[in-house]
CSV table of C-alpha atoms in Angstrom, one decimal:
chain,number,residue,atom,x,y,z
A,1,MET,CA,75.2,105.4,103.3
A,2,THR,CA,77.5,106.9,100.3
A,3,THR,CA,76.1,109.9,98.7
A,4,ARG,CA,75.3,109.2,95.1
A,5,ARG,CA,77.6,111.3,92.7
A,6,SER,CA,76.6,112.4,89.2
A,7,THR,CA,77.7,110.5,86.2
A,8,PRO,CA,79.6,111.5,83.3
A,9,SER,CA,76.7,111.8,81.0
A,10,GLU,CA,74.7,113.7,83.7
A,11,ARG,CA,77.5,116.2,83.9
A,12,PHE,CA,77.8,116.3,80.1
A,13,ASP,CA,74.0,117.0,80.0
A,14,ARG,CA,74.3,119.7,82.7
A,15,ASN,CA,77.6,121.7,81.9
A,16,VAL,CA,78.6,121.0,78.4
A,17,GLN,CA,75.7,120.2,75.8
A,18,ARG,CA,74.7,123.1,73.8
A,19,ARG,CA,77.2,125.6,75.0
A,20,SER,CA,79.7,127.5,72.8
A,21,ALA,CA,83.3,126.7,72.9
A,22,GLN,CA,84.1,130.0,74.1
A,23,VAL,CA,81.7,130.1,76.8
A,24,LEU,CA,82.5,126.7,77.9
A,25,LYS,CA,86.1,127.2,78.1
A,26,GLN,CA,85.5,130.4,80.3
A,27,ARG,CA,83.5,128.2,82.6
A,28,VAL,CA,86.0,125.6,82.9
A,29,LEU,CA,88.9,127.7,83.5
A,30,GLU,CA,86.8,129.8,86.3
A,31,GLN,CA,86.0,126.6,87.9
A,32,GLN,CA,89.5,125.4,87.7
A,33,ARG,CA,90.8,128.5,89.3
A,34,THR,CA,88.5,128.2,92.1
A,35,GLU,CA,89.1,124.7,92.8
A,36,PHE,CA,92.8,125.2,92.5
A,37,GLU,CA,92.7,128.0,95.0
A,38,LYS,CA,90.5,125.7,97.5
A,39,ALA,CA,93.0,123.2,97.2
A,40,LEU,CA,96.0,125.3,97.9
A,41,ALA,CA,93.9,126.7,101.0
A,42,TRP,CA,93.3,123.0,102.2
A,43,ALA,CA,96.5,121.8,101.7
A,44,ALA,CA,98.0,124.7,103.8
A,45,GLU,CA,95.5,124.3,106.9
A,46,GLN,CA,95.3,120.3,106.9
A,47,ASP,CA,98.1,117.7,107.9
A,48,ALA,CA,96.2,114.7,106.2
A,49,ILE,CA,99.1,114.8,103.7
A,50,GLU,CA,101.6,114.9,106.4
A,51,ARG,CA,100.3,112.1,108.1
A,52,ALA,CA,99.9,109.8,105.0
A,53,ALA,CA,103.5,110.8,104.1
A,54,ALA,CA,104.9,109.5,107.5
A,55,LEU,CA,103.0,106.1,107.1
A,56,ILE,CA,104.6,105.5,103.5
A,57,VAL,CA,108.0,106.3,104.5
A,58,SER,CA,107.9,104.0,107.4
A,59,ALA,CA,106.4,101.2,105.6
A,60,ARG,CA,108.6,98.3,104.4
A,61,ARG,CA,106.5,97.4,101.1
A,62,ARG,CA,104.1,100.0,99.4
A,63,TYR,CA,101.4,98.8,97.2
A,64,LEU,CA,99.3,101.2,95.0
A,65,ILE,CA,96.0,100.5,93.5
A,66,GLY,CA,93.3,102.1,91.5
A,67,HIS,CA,91.0,101.2,88.5
A,68,GLY,CA,89.7,103.4,85.6
A,69,LYS,CA,90.8,106.9,85.9
A,70,SER,CA,91.9,106.3,89.4
A,71,LEU,CA,94.7,103.9,88.0
A,72,SER,CA,96.5,106.7,86.3
A,73,TYR,CA,96.7,108.8,89.5
A,74,ALA,CA,98.1,105.6,91.3
A,75,SER,CA,100.4,105.1,88.3
A,76,MET,CA,101.6,108.6,88.6
A,77,LEU,CA,102.2,108.6,92.5
A,78,ALA,CA,103.8,105.1,92.0
A,79,VAL,CA,106.4,106.5,89.5
A,80,ASP,CA,107.2,109.5,91.9
A,81,LEU,CA,107.5,107.6,95.0
A,82,SER,CA,109.9,105.0,93.3
A,83,ALA,CA,112.2,107.4,92.5
A,84,GLY,CA,113.2,107.8,95.8
A,85,LEU,CA,112.1,104.8,97.7
A,86,SER,CA,112.4,100.9,97.1
A,87,GLY,CA,109.4,98.6,97.5
A,88,VAL,CA,107.1,100.6,95.9
A,89,HIS,CA,104.5,98.4,93.4
A,90,LEU,CA,101.8,99.1,91.3
A,91,VAL,CA,98.9,96.5,91.7
A,92,ASP,CA,97.9,96.3,87.9
A,93,GLY,CA,96.8,92.9,87.5
A,94,ALA,CA,100.2,92.0,85.8
A,95,SER,CA,103.3,92.9,87.5
A,96,ALA,CA,101.4,92.7,90.8
A,97,ARG,CA,98.1,90.9,91.1
A,98,PRO,CA,95.6,91.6,93.8
A,99,LEU,CA,95.4,87.9,95.0
A,100,ASP,CA,99.2,87.7,95.3
A,101,VAL,CA,99.1,91.2,97.4
A,102,LEU,CA,96.4,89.9,99.6
A,103,SER,CA,98.0,86.4,100.4
A,104,ASP,CA,101.4,87.8,101.3
A,105,ILE,CA,100.4,90.8,103.9
A,106,ARG,CA,103.6,91.3,106.2
A,107,GLN,CA,104.0,93.7,109.0
A,108,GLY,CA,105.2,96.8,107.7
A,109,ASP,CA,103.4,96.7,104.5
A,110,LEU,CA,100.9,99.4,103.2
A,111,LEU,CA,98.4,99.8,100.7
A,112,ILE,CA,97.6,103.1,99.0
A,113,ALA,CA,94.3,103.3,97.3
A,114,VAL,CA,93.1,106.0,94.9
A,115,SER,CA,89.4,105.9,94.8
A,116,MET,CA,87.6,108.5,93.1
A,117,SER,CA,83.7,109.0,92.4
A,118,ARG,CA,82.3,106.8,91.5
A,119,TYR,CA,84.3,104.2,93.4
A,120,ARG,CA,85.2,101.2,91.2
A,121,ARG,CA,84.3,98.0,93.0
A,122,GLU,CA,87.4,96.2,92.4
A,123,THR,CA,89.4,98.7,94.3
A,124,VAL,CA,87.0,98.6,97.3
A,125,ASP,CA,86.8,95.0,97.3
A,126,VAL,CA,90.7,94.7,97.4
A,127,ALA,CA,91.3,97.4,99.9
A,128,SER,CA,88.7,96.3,102.4
A,129,ALA,CA,90.0,92.7,102.0
A,130,TYR,CA,93.6,94.0,102.7
A,131,VAL,CA,92.5,95.9,105.9
A,132,ARG,CA,90.4,92.9,107.2
A,133,ARG,CA,93.7,91.0,106.8
A,134,GLY,CA,95.5,93.2,109.0
A,135,GLY,CA,97.1,95.6,106.6
A,136,ASP,CA,97.1,99.5,106.7
A,137,LEU,CA,95.4,101.7,104.1
A,138,VAL,CA,96.2,105.3,102.9
A,139,LEU,CA,93.2,106.4,101.1
A,140,ILE,CA,93.2,109.1,98.5
A,141,THR,CA,89.7,110.1,97.7
A,142,ASP,CA,87.0,112.8,97.0
A,143,ALA,CA,84.6,112.7,100.0
A,144,ASP,CA,84.3,111.8,103.4
A,145,ASP,CA,81.5,109.0,103.0
A,146,THR,CA,83.1,106.9,100.4
A,147,PRO,CA,82.9,103.1,100.7
A,148,LEU,CA,86.4,102.9,101.9
A,149,SER,CA,86.6,105.9,104.3
A,150,SER,CA,85.9,104.0,107.4
A,151,HIS,CA,89.0,101.4,106.5
A,152,ALA,CA,91.6,104.0,106.1
A,153,THR,CA,94.5,104.4,108.5
A,154,ALA,CA,94.9,107.8,106.9
A,155,GLY,CA,92.9,109.5,104.4
A,156,ILE,CA,93.5,112.3,102.0
A,157,VAL,CA,90.1,113.9,100.9
A,158,ILE,CA,90.3,116.0,97.4
A,159,GLY,CA,87.7,118.0,95.7
A,160,ALA,CA,87.2,117.1,92.4
A,161,GLU,CA,84.4,119.6,91.3
A,162,SER,CA,84.1,120.2,87.5
A,163,ALA,CA,82.5,122.4,84.9
A,164,SER,CA,83.2,119.5,82.5
A,165,TYR,CA,81.7,116.0,81.8
A,166,ALA,CA,84.8,114.5,83.6
A,167,ASN,CA,85.7,115.4,87.2
A,168,SER,CA,88.7,117.6,87.5
A,169,PRO,CA,92.2,116.2,88.1
A,170,THR,CA,93.6,119.7,89.4
A,171,SER,CA,93.2,119.1,93.1
A,172,VAL,CA,94.1,115.5,92.9
A,173,VAL,CA,97.4,116.0,90.9
A,174,LEU,CA,98.4,118.8,93.4
A,175,ALA,CA,97.7,116.5,96.3
A,176,LEU,CA,99.6,113.5,94.9
A,177,HIS,CA,102.6,115.9,94.0
A,178,LEU,CA,102.6,117.1,97.7
A,179,LEU,CA,102.5,113.6,98.9
A,180,ALA,CA,105.3,112.3,96.8
A,181,THR,CA,107.4,115.5,97.7
A,182,LEU,CA,106.9,115.2,101.4
A,183,THR,CA,107.4,111.5,101.5
A,184,ILE,CA,110.7,111.6,99.6
A,185,ALA,CA,112.1,114.4,101.6
A,186,SER,CA,111.6,112.4,104.7
A,187,SER,CA,113.4,109.2,103.3
A,188,LYS,CA,117.0,108.9,104.5
A,189,GLY,CA,118.2,107.1,101.3
A,190,ALA,CA,116.0,109.2,98.8
A,191,GLY,CA,119.1,111.3,97.9
A,192,ARG,CA,121.5,108.4,97.3
A,193,ARG,CA,118.8,106.5,95.3
A,194,LEU,CA,118.0,109.8,93.1
A,195,ARG,CA,121.7,110.2,92.3
A,196,ASP,CA,122.2,106.4,91.5
A,197,ARG,CA,119.2,106.5,89.1
A,198,ASP,CA,120.5,109.8,87.4
A,199,ASP,CA,123.9,107.9,87.0
A,200,LEU,CA,121.8,104.8,85.6
A,201,ALA,CA,119.8,106.9,83.2
A,202,ALA,CA,122.9,108.5,81.7
A,203,GLU,CA,124.6,105.2,81.3
A,204,LEU,CA,121.7,103.8,79.5
A,205,GLY,CA,121.1,106.9,77.4
A,206,LEU,CA,117.4,106.9,78.4
A,207,TYR,CA,116.7,110.6,77.7
A,208,THR,CA,117.5,112.7,74.7
A,209,GLU,CA,119.0,115.5,76.8
A,210,ASP,CA,121.7,113.0,78.1
A,211,THR,CA,122.9,112.4,74.4
A,212,GLU,CA,125.7,114.6,73.2
A,213,GLU,CA,125.2,116.4,69.7
A,214,THR,CA,127.9,115.8,67.2
């Protein structure tokens, strides 16, 4: 059984309400410092990120899914991965829909699910169905007993404690940054793809820093 996690309103009552801005700022900063140090130690000691990166780089097509705040994390990872890999698709309900993904699972495909407390049902249902249909799952989550933990081929479990009403993004962003970096570093064609994208960005004038001043 999945342990019940606190809600944003409960964390607001416990951590935020009736505290001065100065006290609250110090509490959040101290907690974030502790959380980041724990995340660094965890990443140095564990090989979960390396295992996940190996699965991602060897996949033929990579789908990323998340809902609510987790969608933002999935989107960020999708952007970083697509810079050096082809076949990266964000399952956002528009450009890639869950029904389309589930009905077209092929050998070599991989689903990467970001599922943080309180574990949105849409992500759990789609990822569970993906595994039942023979697909592999990389899970990025915040506890060992989440609804998708038993379904994952590889899992990255990240702490997300917070002194605020919102769960902390610090450790999540660190893990996603490491995951993208190790994945792209292992991809044989990543360097060429990154150079091609740089050339195209300059050709299209996408960034102000690529525009010559007159």
